[in-house]
PDB file of C-alpha atoms in Angstrom:
ATOM      1  CA  MET A1383       0.000   0.000   0.000  1.00  0.00           C
ATOM      2  CA  PRO A1384       1.520   3.429  -0.926  1.00  0.00           C
ATOM      3  CA  ALA A1385       2.392   5.920   1.782  1.00  0.00           C
ATOM      4  CA  ASP A1386      -0.052   8.728   2.427  1.00  0.00           C
ATOM      5  CA  LEU A1387       1.464  11.678   0.559  1.00  0.00           C
ATOM      6  CA  THR A1388      -1.094  14.193   1.810  1.00  0.00           C
ATOM      7  CA  ARG A1389       0.155  14.130   5.420  1.00  0.00           C
ATOM      8  CA  PRO A1390       3.642  15.409   6.188  1.00  0.00           C
ATOM      9  CA  SER A1391       5.853  13.065   8.163  1.00  0.00           C
ATOM     10  CA  HIS A1392       7.847  14.739  10.944  1.00  0.00           C
ATOM     11  CA  ASP A1393       9.812  13.373  13.877  1.00  0.00           C
ATOM     12  CA  TRP A1394       7.947  15.706  16.230  1.00  0.00           C
ATOM     13  CA  LEU A1395       4.502  14.518  15.153  1.00  0.00           C
ATOM     14  CA  ASP A1396       3.035  11.350  16.603  1.00  0.00           C
ATOM     15  CA  ALA A1397      -0.150  10.047  14.958  1.00  0.00           C
ATOM     16  CA  ASP A1398      -1.624   9.021  18.311  1.00  0.00           C
ATOM     17  CA  ALA A1399      -0.335  11.735  20.629  1.00  0.00           C
ATOM     18  CA  GLY A1400      -0.226  14.729  18.296  1.00  0.00           C
ATOM     19  CA  PRO A1401       2.663  17.201  18.387  1.00  0.00           C
ATOM     20  CA  VAL A1402       5.396  16.176  20.795  1.00  0.00           C
ATOM     21  CA  VAL A1403       7.379  18.966  22.446  1.00  0.00           C
ATOM     22  CA  ARG A1404      10.462  18.150  24.466  1.00  0.00           C
ATOM     23  CA  PRO A1405      10.562  19.406  28.082  1.00  0.00           C
ATOM     24  CA  TYR A1406      13.605  21.607  27.445  1.00  0.00           C
ATOM     25  CA  ALA A1407      11.634  23.419  24.731  1.00  0.00           C
ATOM     26  CA  VAL A1408       8.834  24.209  27.196  1.00  0.00           C
ATOM     27  CA  THR A1409      11.298  25.585  29.761  1.00  0.00           C
ATOM     28  CA  GLN A1410      13.493  27.238  27.115  1.00  0.00           C
ATOM     29  CA  GLY A1411      16.470  25.202  28.285  1.00  0.00           C
ATOM     30  CA  ARG A1412      16.201  26.220  31.947  1.00  0.00           C
ATOM     31  CA  VAL A1413      16.483  23.549  34.630  1.00  0.00           C
ATOM     32  CA  ALA A1414      16.070  25.591  37.820  1.00  0.00           C
ATOM     33  CA  PRO A1415      13.169  27.830  38.837  1.00  0.00           C
ATOM     34  CA  ALA A1416      13.646  31.594  38.937  1.00  0.00           C
ATOM     35  CA  GLY A1417      13.845  33.035  42.428  1.00  0.00           C
ATOM     36  CA  GLY A1418      15.193  29.956  44.190  1.00  0.00           C
ATOM     37  CA  ASP A1419      14.095  26.420  44.854  1.00  0.00           C
ATOM     38  CA  PHE A1420      11.028  25.187  46.732  1.00  0.00           C
ATOM     39  CA  ASP A1421       9.843  21.925  48.237  1.00  0.00           C
ATOM     40  CA  LEU A1422       7.854  19.535  46.064  1.00  0.00           C
ATOM     41  CA  VAL A1423       5.149  19.194  48.724  1.00  0.00           C
ATOM     42  CA  ALA A1424       4.587  22.962  48.804  1.00  0.00           C
ATOM     43  CA  PHE A1425       1.106  24.144  47.940  1.00  0.00           C
ATOM     44  CA  VAL A1426       0.461  26.362  44.934  1.00  0.00           C
ATOM     45  CA  VAL A1427      -2.407  28.855  44.852  1.00  0.00           C
ATOM     46  CA  ALA A1428      -3.272  31.180  41.972  1.00  0.00           C
ATOM     47  CA  THR A1429      -3.466  34.833  42.994  1.00  0.00           C
ATOM     48  CA  ILE A1430      -5.870  35.875  40.228  1.00  0.00           C
ATOM     49  CA  ALA A1431      -9.182  34.420  39.069  1.00  0.00           C
ATOM     50  CA  ASP A1432      -8.263  34.114  35.394  1.00  0.00           C
ATOM     51  CA  THR A1433      -4.992  33.998  33.504  1.00  0.00           C
ATOM     52  CA  PRO A1434      -4.175  37.342  31.923  1.00  0.00           C
ATOM     53  CA  ALA A1435      -3.626  37.506  28.185  1.00  0.00           C
ATOM     54  CA  LEU A1436       0.113  38.032  28.490  1.00  0.00           C
ATOM     55  CA  PRO A1437       1.992  36.987  25.359  1.00  0.00           C
ATOM     56  CA  SER A1438       4.846  35.608  27.477  1.00  0.00           C
ATOM     57  CA  LEU A1439       2.604  32.955  29.060  1.00  0.00           C
ATOM     58  CA  LEU A1440       2.750  29.501  27.546  1.00  0.00           C
ATOM     59  CA  PRO A1441      -0.296  27.223  27.484  1.00  0.00           C
ATOM     60  CA  GLU A1442       1.395  25.274  30.298  1.00  0.00           C
ATOM     61  CA  HIS A1443       1.550  28.462  32.411  1.00  0.00           C
ATOM     62  CA  ARG A1444      -2.164  28.994  31.854  1.00  0.00           C
ATOM     63  CA  GLY A1445      -2.847  25.361  32.773  1.00  0.00           C
ATOM     64  CA  ILE A1446      -0.979  25.776  36.052  1.00  0.00           C
ATOM     65  CA  VAL A1447      -2.886  28.923  37.008  1.00  0.00           C
ATOM     66  CA  THR A1448      -6.191  27.268  36.134  1.00  0.00           C
ATOM     67  CA  ALA A1449      -5.377  24.079  38.073  1.00  0.00           C
ATOM     68  CA  ALA A1450      -4.084  26.045  41.069  1.00  0.00           C
ATOM     69  CA  TRP A1451      -7.239  28.045  41.678  1.00  0.00           C
ATOM     70  CA  GLU A1452      -7.634  25.822  44.726  1.00  0.00           C
ATOM     71  CA  PRO A1453      -4.517  24.867  46.728  1.00  0.00           C
ATOM     72  CA  ILE A1454      -2.674  21.970  45.108  1.00  0.00           C
ATOM     73  CA  SER A1455       0.720  20.435  45.837  1.00  0.00           C
ATOM     74  CA  ILE A1456       3.463  20.712  43.241  1.00  0.00           C
ATOM     75  CA  VAL A1457       3.677  16.963  42.658  1.00  0.00           C
ATOM     76  CA  GLU A1458      -0.103  16.695  42.283  1.00  0.00           C
ATOM     77  CA  LEU A1459      -0.030  19.620  39.870  1.00  0.00           C
ATOM     78  CA  ALA A1460       2.592  17.878  37.751  1.00  0.00           C
ATOM     79  CA  SER A1461       0.476  14.743  37.686  1.00  0.00           C
ATOM     80  CA  THR A1462      -2.696  16.649  36.822  1.00  0.00           C
ATOM     81  CA  LEU A1463      -1.044  18.476  33.917  1.00  0.00           C
ATOM     82  CA  ASP A1464       0.907  15.388  32.768  1.00  0.00           C
ATOM     83  CA  LEU A1465       4.192  17.307  32.920  1.00  0.00           C
ATOM     84  CA  SER A1466       7.438  16.344  34.588  1.00  0.00           C
ATOM     85  CA  VAL A1467       8.076  17.796  38.031  1.00  0.00           C
ATOM     86  CA  GLY A1468      11.208  19.549  36.749  1.00  0.00           C
ATOM     87  CA  VAL A1469       9.250  21.377  34.059  1.00  0.00           C
ATOM     88  CA  VAL A1470       6.520  22.358  36.523  1.00  0.00           C
ATOM     89  CA  ARG A1471       9.124  23.743  38.960  1.00  0.00           C
ATOM     90  CA  VAL A1472      10.626  25.982  36.264  1.00  0.00           C
ATOM     91  CA  LEU A1473       7.191  27.201  35.135  1.00  0.00           C
ATOM     92  CA  LEU A1474       6.162  27.857  38.747  1.00  0.00           C
ATOM     93  CA  GLY A1475       9.267  30.023  39.150  1.00  0.00           C
ATOM     94  CA  ASP A1476       8.123  32.090  36.169  1.00  0.00           C
ATOM     95  CA  LEU A1477       4.612  32.446  37.549  1.00  0.00           C
ATOM     96  CA  ARG A1478       5.872  33.314  41.034  1.00  0.00           C
ATOM     97  CA  SER A1479       8.119  36.037  39.569  1.00  0.00           C
ATOM     98  CA  ALA A1480       5.130  37.441  37.667  1.00  0.00           C
ATOM     99  CA  GLY A1481       3.015  37.446  40.847  1.00  0.00           C
ATOM    100  CA  LEU A1482       0.424  35.061  39.416  1.00  0.00           C
ATOM    101  CA  ILE A1483       0.817  32.360  42.091  1.00  0.00           C
ATOM    102  CA  SER A1484       1.752  32.012  45.739  1.00  0.00           C
ATOM    103  CA  LEU A1485       3.658  29.083  47.205  1.00  0.00           C
ATOM    104  CA  TYR A1486       3.086  27.829  50.747  1.00  0.00           C
ATOM    105  CA  GLU A1487       5.484  25.307  52.212  1.00  0.00           C
ATOM    106  CA  PRO A1488       4.244  23.084  55.046  1.00  0.00           C
ATOM    107  CA  SER A1489       5.985  23.809  58.330  1.00  0.00           C
ATOM    108  CA  ALA A1490       7.446  20.284  58.456  1.00  0.00           C
ATOM    109  CA  ALA A1491       9.125  20.817  55.078  1.00  0.00           C
ATOM    110  CA  ALA A1492      10.852  23.980  56.288  1.00  0.00           C
ATOM    111  CA  LYS A1493      12.551  22.157  59.188  1.00  0.00           C
ATOM    112  CA  PRO A1494      15.582  19.988  58.525  1.00  0.00           C
ATOM    113  CA  HIS A1495      15.100  16.300  59.232  1.00  0.00           C
ATOM    114  CA  ASP A1496      16.485  14.918  62.475  1.00  0.00           C
ATOM    115  CA  VAL A1497      19.381  12.671  61.477  1.00  0.00           C
ATOM    116  CA  ASP A1498      18.990  10.530  64.605  1.00  0.00           C
ATOM    117  CA  VAL A1499      15.374   9.737  63.751  1.00  0.00           C
ATOM    118  CA  LEU A1500      16.326   8.827  60.185  1.00  0.00           C
ATOM    119  CA  LYS A1501      19.117   6.551  61.430  1.00  0.00           C
ATOM    120  CA  ALA A1502      16.692   4.851  63.831  1.00  0.00           C
ATOM    121  CA  VAL A1503      14.257   4.227  60.958  1.00  0.00           C
ATOM    122  CA  VAL A1504      17.005   2.747  58.783  1.00  0.00           C
ATOM    123  CA  ASN A1505      18.194   0.530  61.637  1.00  0.00           C
ATOM    124  CA  GLY A1506      14.633  -0.606  62.290  1.00  0.00           C
ATOM    125  CA  LEU A1507      14.159  -1.496  58.618  1.00  0.00           C
ATOM    126  CA  ARG A1508      17.409  -3.432  58.590  1.00  0.00           C
ATOM    127  CA  ALA A1509      16.270  -5.392  61.641  1.00  0.00           C
ATOM    128  CA  LEU A1510      13.236  -6.635  59.750  1.00  0.00           C
TER     129      LEU A1510
END
C-alpha cells in the first residue's frame, strides 16, 4: 500500500499523541526555577481568578494557574497536567516572579530532618 502523501511526516509529530514537544523546549532550556528552589510538597495557589492575556505565558503556564485556583501540591499539579516535576518547577518560578501564584510550604518541610530519627528508621528497617 503506498504511503499517504497528503500528510507530512515529521519526527515531532506522533499520529496518536499529536505534536510532541520536548521538556527543554517548554522551559526554554532552563532547569532551575527563577527566584530559588522550593519543596515539592509545597502548595500552589493562583493569585488571580483568570490567567491574563500576556503573550509571554505559555499554554502550560495557563494550565498551572487554572489548576491552582484551589490549593494543590506541586507533585499533584505535575500529575494533573501530565508534565514532569522539573518542568513544573521551572514554570512555577516564572509564575511566582510574575506574581500570578503564591507558594506555601508546610511547616514540616521547612525544618531539617532529624538525622537521629532517620538513622533509627534505617536501623529498624534493617532489623526486619
